[in-house]
């Protein structure tokens, strides 16, 4: 770890310093999601009237069911990848939870893990995700068994190789079907929050002493319940979050200044090997910020499609007006892509299909374990 300008703040090697002076959160950073998206809903209705289709955005990525908006397996997009894109995605496979004895399920899984050439620790997550829910770092067979047993029979779970890097970015890509090259419209750096031991205070006390962590301590306490009364050794950074999602307490910073022609070129190389994909965000691991801006050694964790957000809006210094403009612009782009693809002959999904996706995701999410 390295020390950033705030002596109590540590960041992963390879990441830019994390400026932590000034305000701790933006005004709207932890508003209810429905409130942030209320202007989007009004715009959606107006654009639906103009285009005579309520579900036109679901054609933005026409080879992906519902364009990946809701209730769609991660694997249904990843399995379409070929060439440079496929090589850049960290190895993964999907299993179905069965009613067989857990010992049998685990023995079959261990064979597949070996086939895909990765080992513990590994990452487990539901194939149909919802804002980072259910993502776990699994360190051994016992934890893997417990994870599988937490789901009902029939649930699809993705197992994926753990990245060799901790630095992570959310890279939002848009390409219009009539263009040869797309563009990166947003880039956000994802920081894992840490507290640093002093040899005197327990983990709970360190969280309560941290200006940011103490205000969202509910996101951390249950996750680290077993360690809350442990005194952390002096100078030892303790990581509060594994999954770099906003809902789990990760810190996002606007990284658009790191968008370079080299990075854009590499992203286009990867995305051209994902058929008919025009809109979405890649969550990417990288060795260092220098490697990121050069587009070198990038590892894709997953690709989020039509429901993606430009993550720079969750930077504490992003004004509410800019965040709303960004969201509205994204959804105008979805309608524009859908309109173009409809003219190309693709058929618009019905409202019934959208509602079915929403219901599927809502029903599954209640079984998902807490995110690490």
Coordinates of C-alpha atoms in Angstrom, one line a residue:
X1 CA 0.0 0.0 0.0
X2 CA 1.1 3.6 -0.4
X3 CA 0.3 6.7 1.6
X4 CA -1.7 9.5 -0.1
X5 CA -1.7 13.2 0.8
X6 CA -4.1 12.6 3.7
X7 CA -1.8 10.7 6.1
X8 CA -4.6 8.5 7.2
X9 CA -5.6 7.4 3.7
X10 CA -4.0 4.5 1.8
X11 CA -4.5 3.5 -1.8
X12 CA -3.6 0.4 -3.8
X13 CA -0.2 0.4 -5.5
X14 CA -0.6 1.7 -9.1
X15 CA -3.5 4.0 -8.3
X16 CA -3.3 7.8 -8.2
X17 CA -3.3 9.5 -4.8
X18 CA -6.8 9.7 -3.3
X19 CA -7.5 13.3 -2.4
X20 CA -9.7 13.2 0.7
X21 CA -9.8 16.8 1.9
X22 CA -13.0 18.8 1.8
X23 CA -16.4 17.2 1.9
X24 CA -16.8 13.5 2.5
X25 CA -19.7 12.8 0.2
X26 CA -21.6 14.6 -2.5
X27 CA -25.1 15.9 -1.7
X28 CA -26.8 13.0 -3.6
X29 CA -24.2 10.2 -3.3
X30 CA -26.4 8.0 -1.1
X31 CA -29.9 9.2 -2.1
X32 CA -32.4 6.5 -2.9
X33 CA -31.8 5.2 -6.4
X34 CA -35.4 5.9 -7.5
X35 CA -34.9 9.6 -6.7
X36 CA -31.8 9.9 -8.8
X37 CA -33.6 8.3 -11.7
X38 CA -36.8 10.2 -11.5
X39 CA -35.7 12.7 -14.2
X40 CA -34.7 9.7 -16.4
X41 CA -38.2 8.2 -16.0
X42 CA -39.8 11.5 -17.2
X43 CA -37.4 11.7 -20.1
X44 CA -38.0 8.0 -21.0
X45 CA -41.8 8.7 -21.1
X46 CA -41.3 11.7 -23.4
X47 CA -38.9 9.8 -25.7
X48 CA -41.3 6.9 -25.8
X49 CA -44.0 9.1 -27.1
X50 CA -41.7 10.6 -29.7
X51 CA -40.5 7.3 -30.9
X52 CA -43.8 5.4 -30.4
X53 CA -42.1 2.7 -28.4
X54 CA -41.8 2.3 -24.6
X55 CA -39.1 -0.3 -24.9
X56 CA -36.9 1.1 -27.7
X57 CA -33.8 1.3 -25.5
X58 CA -33.9 -2.5 -25.2
X59 CA -32.6 -2.6 -28.8
X60 CA -29.4 -0.7 -28.1
X61 CA -27.4 -4.0 -28.1
X62 CA -29.7 -6.0 -30.4
X63 CA -28.0 -9.4 -30.0
X64 CA -28.4 -9.3 -26.3
X65 CA -31.9 -10.0 -24.8
X66 CA -33.4 -6.7 -23.5
X67 CA -30.0 -5.2 -24.3
X68 CA -28.9 -6.5 -20.9
X69 CA -31.2 -4.0 -19.1
X70 CA -32.6 -6.2 -16.4
X71 CA -32.8 -9.8 -15.3
X72 CA -30.2 -10.9 -17.9
X73 CA -27.4 -13.4 -17.1
X74 CA -23.8 -11.9 -17.2
X75 CA -22.8 -15.1 -19.1
X76 CA -25.2 -14.4 -22.0
X77 CA -23.0 -11.5 -23.0
X78 CA -19.6 -12.8 -22.0
X79 CA -20.1 -16.0 -24.0
X80 CA -20.5 -13.9 -27.2
X81 CA -17.0 -12.6 -26.9
X82 CA -14.3 -13.7 -29.3
X83 CA -10.8 -12.7 -30.2
X84 CA -9.2 -9.9 -28.2
X85 CA -12.3 -9.4 -26.0
X86 CA -12.5 -13.1 -25.0
X87 CA -8.7 -13.1 -24.2
X88 CA -9.1 -10.0 -22.0
X89 CA -12.0 -11.4 -19.9
X90 CA -10.8 -13.2 -16.7
X91 CA -11.6 -16.9 -17.0
X92 CA -15.0 -17.8 -15.8
X93 CA -17.7 -20.5 -15.9
X94 CA -21.3 -20.8 -14.7
X95 CA -22.8 -23.6 -12.6
X96 CA -26.4 -24.4 -11.5
X97 CA -27.1 -25.1 -7.9
X98 CA -28.6 -28.6 -7.7
X99 CA -30.3 -30.7 -5.0
X100 CA -27.4 -33.1 -4.9
X101 CA -25.3 -33.5 -1.8
X102 CA -23.0 -30.5 -1.4
X103 CA -20.0 -32.9 -1.4
X104 CA -20.9 -34.0 -4.9
X105 CA -21.4 -30.5 -6.2
X106 CA -18.0 -29.4 -4.8
X107 CA -16.1 -32.4 -6.2
X108 CA -17.5 -31.6 -9.7
X109 CA -16.6 -27.9 -9.2
X110 CA -13.0 -28.6 -8.3
X111 CA -12.6 -30.5 -11.6
X112 CA -14.0 -27.5 -13.5
X113 CA -11.8 -25.0 -11.6
X114 CA -8.8 -27.0 -12.6
X115 CA -10.0 -27.2 -16.2
X116 CA -10.2 -23.4 -16.4
X117 CA -6.7 -23.1 -14.8
X118 CA -7.5 -21.1 -11.7
X119 CA -7.6 -21.8 -8.0
X120 CA -8.5 -20.4 -4.6
X121 CA -9.0 -17.6 -3.8
X122 CA -11.6 -17.1 -6.5
X123 CA -14.7 -14.8 -7.0
X124 CA -18.3 -16.1 -6.8
X125 CA -21.3 -14.0 -7.9
X126 CA -24.8 -14.6 -9.1
X127 CA -25.0 -14.9 -12.9
X128 CA -28.0 -12.5 -12.9
X129 CA -26.5 -9.6 -10.9
X130 CA -28.1 -6.5 -9.4
X131 CA -25.8 -3.6 -8.5
X132 CA -23.0 -5.8 -7.2
X133 CA -25.2 -8.0 -4.9
X134 CA -23.9 -11.3 -3.8
X135 CA -20.2 -10.9 -4.9
X136 CA -17.9 -12.9 -2.6
X137 CA -14.2 -13.6 -2.4
X138 CA -14.0 -17.3 -1.7
X139 CA -10.8 -18.5 -0.2
X140 CA -11.3 -22.3 0.3
X141 CA -13.5 -25.3 -0.3
X142 CA -15.4 -24.6 2.9
X143 CA -16.3 -21.1 1.9
X144 CA -17.3 -22.3 -1.6
X145 CA -19.7 -24.9 -0.1
X146 CA -21.3 -22.3 2.2
X147 CA -21.7 -19.9 -0.7
X148 CA -23.4 -22.5 -2.9
X149 CA -25.7 -23.6 0.0
X150 CA -26.9 -20.1 0.5
X151 CA -28.8 -20.3 -2.9
X152 CA -31.9 -22.2 -3.8
X153 CA -31.8 -25.1 -6.2
X154 CA -31.6 -23.9 -9.8
X155 CA -29.8 -20.7 -9.2
X156 CA -27.0 -19.9 -11.7
X157 CA -23.7 -18.9 -10.1
X158 CA -20.6 -17.6 -11.8
X159 CA -17.1 -18.6 -10.7
X160 CA -14.3 -16.4 -11.9
X161 CA -10.5 -16.2 -11.6
X162 CA -9.3 -13.5 -9.1
X163 CA -7.5 -10.7 -10.9
X164 CA -3.8 -10.3 -10.1
X165 CA -4.4 -6.6 -9.8
X166 CA -6.4 -4.5 -7.2
X167 CA -6.7 -1.2 -9.2
X168 CA -10.0 -1.0 -11.0
X169 CA -11.9 1.3 -13.3
X170 CA -15.3 1.5 -14.8
X171 CA -15.0 2.3 -18.5
X172 CA -18.1 3.4 -20.3
X173 CA -18.1 2.7 -24.0
X174 CA -20.6 3.9 -26.7
X175 CA -20.4 3.1 -30.4
X176 CA -23.0 3.9 -33.1
X177 CA -23.8 1.1 -35.5
X178 CA -22.9 3.3 -38.6
X179 CA -19.4 4.1 -37.1
X180 CA -16.2 2.1 -37.2
X181 CA -15.0 3.3 -33.9
X182 CA -16.6 4.0 -30.5
X183 CA -15.7 6.3 -27.7
X184 CA -15.2 6.2 -24.0
X185 CA -17.8 8.6 -22.6
X186 CA -16.9 8.1 -18.9
X187 CA -14.1 6.6 -16.8
X188 CA -14.2 6.3 -13.0
X189 CA -11.4 5.0 -10.7
X190 CA -12.7 2.6 -8.0
X191 CA -10.9 2.9 -4.7
X192 CA -11.2 0.2 -2.0
X193 CA -11.6 1.9 1.4
X194 CA -9.1 1.0 4.1
X195 CA -8.6 1.9 7.7
X196 CA -5.0 1.7 9.1
X197 CA -4.1 0.1 12.3
X198 CA -2.3 1.9 15.1
X199 CA -1.8 -1.0 17.5
X200 CA -4.2 0.5 20.0
X201 CA -7.7 0.7 18.5
X202 CA -10.0 -2.1 17.4
X203 CA -11.4 -2.4 13.9
X204 CA -14.7 -1.0 15.1
X205 CA -13.0 2.0 16.7
X206 CA -10.9 2.6 13.6
X207 CA -14.1 2.6 11.5
X208 CA -15.7 5.1 13.9
X209 CA -12.6 7.3 13.7
X210 CA -12.6 7.5 10.0
X211 CA -14.5 10.5 8.6
X212 CA -16.0 8.7 5.7
X213 CA -16.4 5.1 7.0
X214 CA -18.2 6.1 10.2
X215 CA -21.0 7.7 8.2
X216 CA -21.7 4.6 6.2
X217 CA -20.5 2.1 8.9
X218 CA -23.7 0.0 8.3
X219 CA -22.1 -1.1 5.0
X220 CA -19.0 -2.5 6.8
X221 CA -20.0 -3.7 10.3
X222 CA -21.8 -6.9 9.5
X223 CA -19.3 -7.8 6.8
X224 CA -16.5 -7.6 9.3
X225 CA -18.4 -8.7 12.4
X226 CA -15.9 -11.4 13.4
X227 CA -13.0 -8.8 13.4
X228 CA -14.6 -5.8 14.9
X229 CA -13.0 -6.3 18.4
X230 CA -9.6 -7.1 16.9
X231 CA -6.8 -4.6 17.5
X232 CA -5.2 -3.9 14.1
X233 CA -1.4 -3.9 14.1
X234 CA 0.3 -0.5 13.8
X235 CA 0.7 0.5 10.2
X236 CA -1.4 -2.3 8.8
X237 CA -4.0 -1.3 6.3
X238 CA -7.3 -3.2 6.7
X239 CA -9.5 -3.4 3.6
X240 CA -13.2 -2.8 4.2
X241 CA -14.5 -3.7 0.7
X242 CA -13.6 -6.4 -1.8
X243 CA -16.2 -5.8 -4.5
X244 CA -15.7 -2.3 -5.9
X245 CA -19.3 -1.3 -6.1
X246 CA -20.8 1.9 -4.9
X247 CA -23.5 0.2 -2.9
X248 CA -20.9 -1.8 -0.9
X249 CA -19.0 1.4 0.1
X250 CA -16.2 1.7 -2.5
X251 CA -15.0 5.2 -3.4
X252 CA -15.3 6.5 -6.9
X253 CA -13.3 9.3 -8.5
X254 CA -13.8 10.9 -11.9
X255 CA -11.1 9.5 -14.1
X256 CA -12.0 11.1 -17.4
X257 CA -8.7 12.9 -17.5
X258 CA -7.0 9.5 -18.0
X259 CA -8.9 8.7 -21.2
X260 CA -6.2 8.6 -23.9
X261 CA -6.1 7.7 -27.6
X262 CA -4.2 4.6 -26.7
X263 CA -6.8 3.4 -24.1
X264 CA -9.6 4.2 -26.5
X265 CA -7.9 2.2 -29.3
X266 CA -7.5 -0.8 -27.0
X267 CA -11.1 -0.6 -25.8
X268 CA -12.3 -0.5 -29.4
X269 CA -10.1 -3.6 -30.2
X270 CA -11.8 -5.5 -27.4
X271 CA -15.3 -4.3 -28.2
X272 CA -15.2 -5.0 -31.9
X273 CA -15.0 -8.7 -30.9
X274 CA -18.3 -8.5 -29.1
X275 CA -21.0 -8.7 -31.9
X276 CA -23.5 -5.9 -32.2
X277 CA -22.5 -4.4 -28.8
X278 CA -22.9 -0.6 -28.8
X279 CA -23.5 0.5 -25.2
X280 CA -22.2 -0.5 -21.8
X281 CA -19.6 -0.3 -19.1
X282 CA -16.6 -2.6 -18.6
X283 CA -15.2 -3.1 -15.1
X284 CA -11.5 -3.4 -15.7
X285 CA -8.5 -4.4 -13.6
X286 CA -5.1 -2.9 -14.4
X287 CA -1.6 -3.0 -13.0
X288 CA -1.0 0.8 -12.7
X289 CA -2.5 4.0 -14.0
X290 CA 0.4 4.2 -16.5
X291 CA -0.7 0.8 -17.9
X292 CA -4.3 1.9 -18.0
X293 CA -3.7 5.0 -20.0
X294 CA -1.6 3.0 -22.4
X295 CA -4.3 0.3 -22.7
X296 CA -1.8 -2.4 -21.7
X297 CA -2.6 -5.6 -19.7
X298 CA -6.2 -4.8 -19.1
X299 CA -8.3 -7.5 -17.4
X300 CA -12.1 -7.4 -17.9
X301 CA -14.1 -8.6 -14.8
X302 CA -17.5 -8.1 -16.4
X303 CA -19.4 -6.1 -18.9
X304 CA -22.6 -4.3 -17.9
X305 CA -24.9 -3.3 -20.7
X306 CA -28.1 -1.1 -21.0
X307 CA -28.5 -0.5 -17.3
X308 CA -25.0 0.7 -16.9
X309 CA -24.1 4.0 -15.2
X310 CA -21.3 6.5 -15.9
X311 CA -19.6 6.0 -12.6
X312 CA -17.9 9.4 -12.5
X313 CA -21.2 10.8 -11.3
X314 CA -20.5 9.3 -7.9
X315 CA -17.3 11.4 -7.4
X316 CA -17.9 13.5 -4.3
X317 CA -17.1 16.6 -6.4
X318 CA -19.6 16.0 -9.2
X319 CA -22.4 18.5 -9.0
X320 CA -25.9 17.2 -9.0
X321 CA -26.7 19.0 -12.2
X322 CA -23.8 17.3 -14.0
X323 CA -24.8 13.9 -12.7
X324 CA -28.4 14.3 -13.9
X325 CA -27.2 15.6 -17.3
X326 CA -25.0 12.5 -17.6
X327 CA -27.8 10.1 -16.8
X328 CA -30.2 11.9 -19.2
X329 CA -27.6 11.9 -22.0
X330 CA -27.0 8.1 -21.5
X331 CA -30.7 7.3 -21.9
X332 CA -31.1 9.6 -24.9
X333 CA -28.2 7.6 -26.4
X334 CA -30.1 4.3 -25.6
X335 CA -33.1 5.6 -27.5
X336 CA -31.0 6.8 -30.4
X337 CA -29.3 3.4 -30.7
X338 CA -32.6 1.6 -30.4
X339 CA -34.1 3.8 -33.1
X340 CA -31.2 3.1 -35.4
X341 CA -31.3 -0.7 -34.8
X342 CA -35.1 -0.8 -35.3
X343 CA -34.5 0.8 -38.7
X344 CA -32.0 -2.0 -39.4
X345 CA -34.8 -4.5 -39.0
X346 CA -34.5 -5.6 -35.3
X347 CA -37.7 -6.1 -33.5
X348 CA -38.4 -4.2 -30.3
X349 CA -39.0 -6.4 -27.2
X350 CA -42.4 -6.0 -25.6
X351 CA -43.2 -4.5 -22.2
X352 CA -44.1 -8.0 -21.0
X353 CA -40.5 -9.2 -21.6
X354 CA -39.2 -6.2 -19.6
X355 CA -41.6 -6.8 -16.7
X356 CA -40.6 -10.5 -16.7
X357 CA -36.9 -9.5 -16.4
X358 CA -37.7 -7.2 -13.5
X359 CA -39.6 -9.9 -11.7
X360 CA -36.8 -12.4 -12.3
X361 CA -34.2 -10.1 -10.9
X362 CA -36.3 -9.1 -7.9
X363 CA -37.1 -12.7 -7.0
X364 CA -33.5 -13.8 -7.1
X365 CA -32.0 -10.8 -5.3
X366 CA -33.7 -11.8 -2.0
X367 CA -31.6 -14.9 -1.9
X368 CA -28.3 -13.2 -2.6
X369 CA -25.8 -13.2 0.3
X370 CA -24.2 -9.9 1.5
X371 CA -21.5 -8.6 -0.8
X372 CA -17.9 -8.6 0.4

